[in-house]
Amino acid sequence: EPHIDNALASDVRYSALLYLEDHKPVVGGETLFLDAMAKDGVVTSGLAVEPVRGRLLVYTSGPENVHTGLDALSGTRTWLQAMFKVFENEDDDDVDDNLDTDVE
């Protein structure tokens, strides 16, 4: 299903996918970014990213990057996903309190 990564976690700003499986044994399995869809649901404009081993895909997590994973017709699409938050309050000492700055 087409989705936005920060729809459920609004503080997520960036998303990343690292493809772990080589595309050769996988047919299909692309990540499709949807730019435009017709009323009948057919994608009229977008970008399909092939799942090539070692490829790192990084994108903003908001409504500007609606996307979906296409089904693998054969083989298995394997990836590692990460989502990143941005701390906007520079006065937030909680971030600094968790850092060990002692160098030995």
JSON list of C-alpha atoms in Angstrom, two decimals:
[
{"chain": "A", "resi": 1, "resn": "GLU", "atom": "CA", "xyz": [0.00, 0.00, 0.00]},
{"chain": "A", "resi": 2, "resn": "PRO", "atom": "CA", "xyz": [1.25, 3.52, -0.76]},
{"chain": "A", "resi": 3, "resn": "HIS", "atom": "CA", "xyz": [2.24, 5.27, 2.45]},
{"chain": "A", "resi": 4, "resn": "ILE", "atom": "CA", "xyz": [4.13, 8.12, 4.11]},
{"chain": "A", "resi": 5, "resn": "ASP", "atom": "CA", "xyz": [6.71, 7.02, 6.67]},
{"chain": "A", "resi": 6, "resn": "ASN", "atom": "CA", "xyz": [5.93, 9.72, 9.22]},
{"chain": "A", "resi": 7, "resn": "ALA", "atom": "CA", "xyz": [2.15, 9.22, 9.08]},
{"chain": "A", "resi": 8, "resn": "LEU", "atom": "CA", "xyz": [2.20, 7.27, 12.37]},
{"chain": "A", "resi": 9, "resn": "ALA", "atom": "CA", "xyz": [5.30, 8.90, 13.90]},
{"chain": "A", "resi": 10, "resn": "SER", "atom": "CA", "xyz": [5.17, 12.57, 12.97]},
{"chain": "A", "resi": 11, "resn": "ASP", "atom": "CA", "xyz": [8.61, 13.32, 14.45]},
{"chain": "A", "resi": 12, "resn": "VAL", "atom": "CA", "xyz": [10.38, 11.09, 11.92]},
{"chain": "A", "resi": 13, "resn": "ARG", "atom": "CA", "xyz": [12.07, 13.33, 9.35]},
{"chain": "A", "resi": 14, "resn": "TYR", "atom": "CA", "xyz": [14.24, 11.01, 7.23]},
{"chain": "A", "resi": 15, "resn": "SER", "atom": "CA", "xyz": [14.01, 7.37, 6.19]},
{"chain": "A", "resi": 16, "resn": "ALA", "atom": "CA", "xyz": [16.62, 5.02, 4.80]},
{"chain": "A", "resi": 17, "resn": "LEU", "atom": "CA", "xyz": [16.55, 1.63, 3.10]},
{"chain": "A", "resi": 18, "resn": "LEU", "atom": "CA", "xyz": [19.68, -0.47, 2.63]},
{"chain": "A", "resi": 19, "resn": "TYR", "atom": "CA", "xyz": [19.09, -3.27, 0.16]},
{"chain": "A", "resi": 20, "resn": "LEU", "atom": "CA", "xyz": [20.72, -6.51, 1.29]},
{"chain": "A", "resi": 21, "resn": "GLU", "atom": "CA", "xyz": [19.79, -8.88, -1.52]},
{"chain": "A", "resi": 22, "resn": "ASP", "atom": "CA", "xyz": [21.18, -8.63, -5.03]},
{"chain": "A", "resi": 23, "resn": "HIS", "atom": "CA", "xyz": [18.59, -7.70, -7.68]},
{"chain": "A", "resi": 24, "resn": "LYS", "atom": "CA", "xyz": [19.62, -10.51, -10.04]},
{"chain": "A", "resi": 25, "resn": "PRO", "atom": "CA", "xyz": [17.79, -13.28, -8.13]},
{"chain": "A", "resi": 26, "resn": "VAL", "atom": "CA", "xyz": [14.84, -10.93, -7.52]},
{"chain": "A", "resi": 27, "resn": "VAL", "atom": "CA", "xyz": [12.36, -10.04, -10.24]},
{"chain": "A", "resi": 28, "resn": "GLY", "atom": "CA", "xyz": [10.31, -7.00, -9.26]},
{"chain": "A", "resi": 29, "resn": "GLY", "atom": "CA", "xyz": [10.53, -5.72, -5.71]},
{"chain": "A", "resi": 30, "resn": "GLU", "atom": "CA", "xyz": [11.23, -2.10, -6.60]},
{"chain": "A", "resi": 31, "resn": "THR", "atom": "CA", "xyz": [10.47, 0.77, -4.22]},
{"chain": "A", "resi": 32, "resn": "LEU", "atom": "CA", "xyz": [8.09, 3.02, -6.13]},
{"chain": "A", "resi": 33, "resn": "PHE", "atom": "CA", "xyz": [7.81, 6.73, -5.30]},
{"chain": "A", "resi": 34, "resn": "LEU", "atom": "CA", "xyz": [4.47, 8.08, -6.54]},
{"chain": "A", "resi": 35, "resn": "ASP", "atom": "CA", "xyz": [4.45, 11.55, -8.05]},
{"chain": "A", "resi": 36, "resn": "ALA", "atom": "CA", "xyz": [1.02, 11.39, -9.69]},
{"chain": "A", "resi": 37, "resn": "MET", "atom": "CA", "xyz": [-1.85, 8.93, -9.92]},
{"chain": "A", "resi": 38, "resn": "ALA", "atom": "CA", "xyz": [-4.92, 8.88, -12.15]},
{"chain": "A", "resi": 39, "resn": "LYS", "atom": "CA", "xyz": [-8.37, 8.65, -10.57]},
{"chain": "A", "resi": 40, "resn": "ASP", "atom": "CA", "xyz": [-8.42, 4.92, -11.29]},
{"chain": "A", "resi": 41, "resn": "GLY", "atom": "CA", "xyz": [-5.25, 4.42, -9.18]},
{"chain": "A", "resi": 42, "resn": "VAL", "atom": "CA", "xyz": [-2.85, 3.98, -12.09]},
{"chain": "A", "resi": 43, "resn": "VAL", "atom": "CA", "xyz": [0.54, 5.63, -11.46]},
{"chain": "A", "resi": 44, "resn": "THR", "atom": "CA", "xyz": [1.13, 8.25, -14.16]},
{"chain": "A", "resi": 45, "resn": "SER", "atom": "CA", "xyz": [4.41, 9.63, -12.84]},
{"chain": "A", "resi": 46, "resn": "GLY", "atom": "CA", "xyz": [6.94, 8.29, -10.37]},
{"chain": "A", "resi": 47, "resn": "LEU", "atom": "CA", "xyz": [10.34, 6.76, -9.73]},
{"chain": "A", "resi": 48, "resn": "ALA", "atom": "CA", "xyz": [11.07, 3.06, -9.33]},
{"chain": "A", "resi": 49, "resn": "VAL", "atom": "CA", "xyz": [14.25, 2.16, -7.42]},
{"chain": "A", "resi": 50, "resn": "GLU", "atom": "CA", "xyz": [15.60, -1.33, -8.07]},
{"chain": "A", "resi": 51, "resn": "PRO", "atom": "CA", "xyz": [16.65, -3.34, -5.00]},
{"chain": "A", "resi": 52, "resn": "VAL", "atom": "CA", "xyz": [20.38, -3.70, -5.75]},
{"chain": "A", "resi": 53, "resn": "ARG", "atom": "CA", "xyz": [22.57, -5.13, -2.97]},
{"chain": "A", "resi": 54, "resn": "GLY", "atom": "CA", "xyz": [24.41, -2.34, -1.14]},
{"chain": "A", "resi": 55, "resn": "ARG", "atom": "CA", "xyz": [22.22, 0.46, -2.51]},
{"chain": "A", "resi": 56, "resn": "LEU", "atom": "CA", "xyz": [21.30, 2.98, 0.18]},
{"chain": "A", "resi": 57, "resn": "LEU", "atom": "CA", "xyz": [18.10, 4.92, -0.42]},
{"chain": "A", "resi": 58, "resn": "VAL", "atom": "CA", "xyz": [17.62, 8.00, 1.81]},
{"chain": "A", "resi": 59, "resn": "TYR", "atom": "CA", "xyz": [14.61, 10.29, 1.57]},
{"chain": "A", "resi": 60, "resn": "THR", "atom": "CA", "xyz": [12.51, 12.70, 3.61]},
{"chain": "A", "resi": 61, "resn": "SER", "atom": "CA", "xyz": [9.66, 10.96, 5.42]},
{"chain": "A", "resi": 62, "resn": "GLY", "atom": "CA", "xyz": [6.82, 13.38, 4.68]},
{"chain": "A", "resi": 63, "resn": "PRO", "atom": "CA", "xyz": [4.01, 13.62, 2.13]},
{"chain": "A", "resi": 64, "resn": "GLU", "atom": "CA", "xyz": [6.46, 14.67, -0.60]},
{"chain": "A", "resi": 65, "resn": "ASN", "atom": "CA", "xyz": [7.62, 11.02, -0.72]},
{"chain": "A", "resi": 66, "resn": "VAL", "atom": "CA", "xyz": [4.57, 8.78, -0.93]},
{"chain": "A", "resi": 67, "resn": "HIS", "atom": "CA", "xyz": [5.91, 5.33, -1.80]},
{"chain": "A", "resi": 68, "resn": "THR", "atom": "CA", "xyz": [5.23, 1.62, -1.82]},
{"chain": "A", "resi": 69, "resn": "GLY", "atom": "CA", "xyz": [7.20, -1.59, -2.17]},
{"chain": "A", "resi": 70, "resn": "LEU", "atom": "CA", "xyz": [6.28, -3.53, -5.28]},
{"chain": "A", "resi": 71, "resn": "ASP", "atom": "CA", "xyz": [5.87, -7.29, -4.97]},
{"chain": "A", "resi": 72, "resn": "ALA", "atom": "CA", "xyz": [8.84, -9.47, -5.83]},
{"chain": "A", "resi": 73, "resn": "LEU", "atom": "CA", "xyz": [7.66, -11.75, -8.63]},
{"chain": "A", "resi": 74, "resn": "SER", "atom": "CA", "xyz": [10.46, -14.20, -7.84]},
{"chain": "A", "resi": 75, "resn": "GLY", "atom": "CA", "xyz": [13.19, -14.26, -5.24]},
{"chain": "A", "resi": 76, "resn": "THR", "atom": "CA", "xyz": [13.14, -12.42, -1.93]},
{"chain": "A", "resi": 77, "resn": "ARG", "atom": "CA", "xyz": [13.58, -8.69, -1.42]},
{"chain": "A", "resi": 78, "resn": "THR", "atom": "CA", "xyz": [15.59, -8.11, 1.76]},
{"chain": "A", "resi": 79, "resn": "TRP", "atom": "CA", "xyz": [16.38, -4.71, 3.27]},
{"chain": "A", "resi": 80, "resn": "LEU", "atom": "CA", "xyz": [17.31, -2.89, 6.44]},
{"chain": "A", "resi": 81, "resn": "GLN", "atom": "CA", "xyz": [15.16, 0.13, 7.25]},
{"chain": "A", "resi": 82, "resn": "ALA", "atom": "CA", "xyz": [15.97, 3.06, 9.55]},
{"chain": "A", "resi": 83, "resn": "MET", "atom": "CA", "xyz": [14.06, 6.20, 10.43]},
{"chain": "A", "resi": 84, "resn": "PHE", "atom": "CA", "xyz": [15.65, 9.34, 11.83]},
{"chain": "A", "resi": 85, "resn": "LYS", "atom": "CA", "xyz": [14.37, 12.12, 14.05]},
{"chain": "A", "resi": 86, "resn": "VAL", "atom": "CA", "xyz": [15.72, 15.66, 14.13]},
{"chain": "A", "resi": 87, "resn": "PHE", "atom": "CA", "xyz": [16.16, 17.45, 17.44]},
{"chain": "A", "resi": 88, "resn": "GLU", "atom": "CA", "xyz": [15.17, 21.04, 16.74]},
{"chain": "A", "resi": 89, "resn": "ASN", "atom": "CA", "xyz": [15.52, 22.54, 20.23]},
{"chain": "A", "resi": 90, "resn": "GLU", "atom": "CA", "xyz": [19.17, 23.51, 20.67]},
{"chain": "A", "resi": 91, "resn": "ASP", "atom": "CA", "xyz": [18.53, 24.13, 24.37]},
{"chain": "A", "resi": 92, "resn": "ASP", "atom": "CA", "xyz": [17.59, 20.49, 24.92]},
{"chain": "A", "resi": 93, "resn": "ASP", "atom": "CA", "xyz": [20.23, 19.23, 27.35]},
{"chain": "A", "resi": 94, "resn": "ASP", "atom": "CA", "xyz": [18.84, 15.68, 27.23]},
{"chain": "A", "resi": 95, "resn": "VAL", "atom": "CA", "xyz": [20.80, 14.99, 24.05]},
{"chain": "A", "resi": 96, "resn": "ASP", "atom": "CA", "xyz": [24.10, 16.19, 25.55]},
{"chain": "A", "resi": 97, "resn": "ASP", "atom": "CA", "xyz": [23.52, 14.32, 28.82]},
{"chain": "A", "resi": 98, "resn": "ASN", "atom": "CA", "xyz": [23.58, 11.01, 26.95]},
{"chain": "A", "resi": 99, "resn": "LEU", "atom": "CA", "xyz": [26.93, 11.67, 25.27]},
{"chain": "A", "resi": 100, "resn": "ASP", "atom": "CA", "xyz": [30.17, 10.53, 26.87]},
{"chain": "A", "resi": 101, "resn": "THR", "atom": "CA", "xyz": [32.71, 13.19, 25.96]},
{"chain": "A", "resi": 102, "resn": "ASP", "atom": "CA", "xyz": [35.61, 11.87, 28.05]},
{"chain": "A", "resi": 103, "resn": "VAL", "atom": "CA", "xyz": [38.52, 10.77, 25.88]},
{"chain": "A", "resi": 104, "resn": "GLU", "atom": "CA", "xyz": [41.19, 8.52, 27.38]}
]
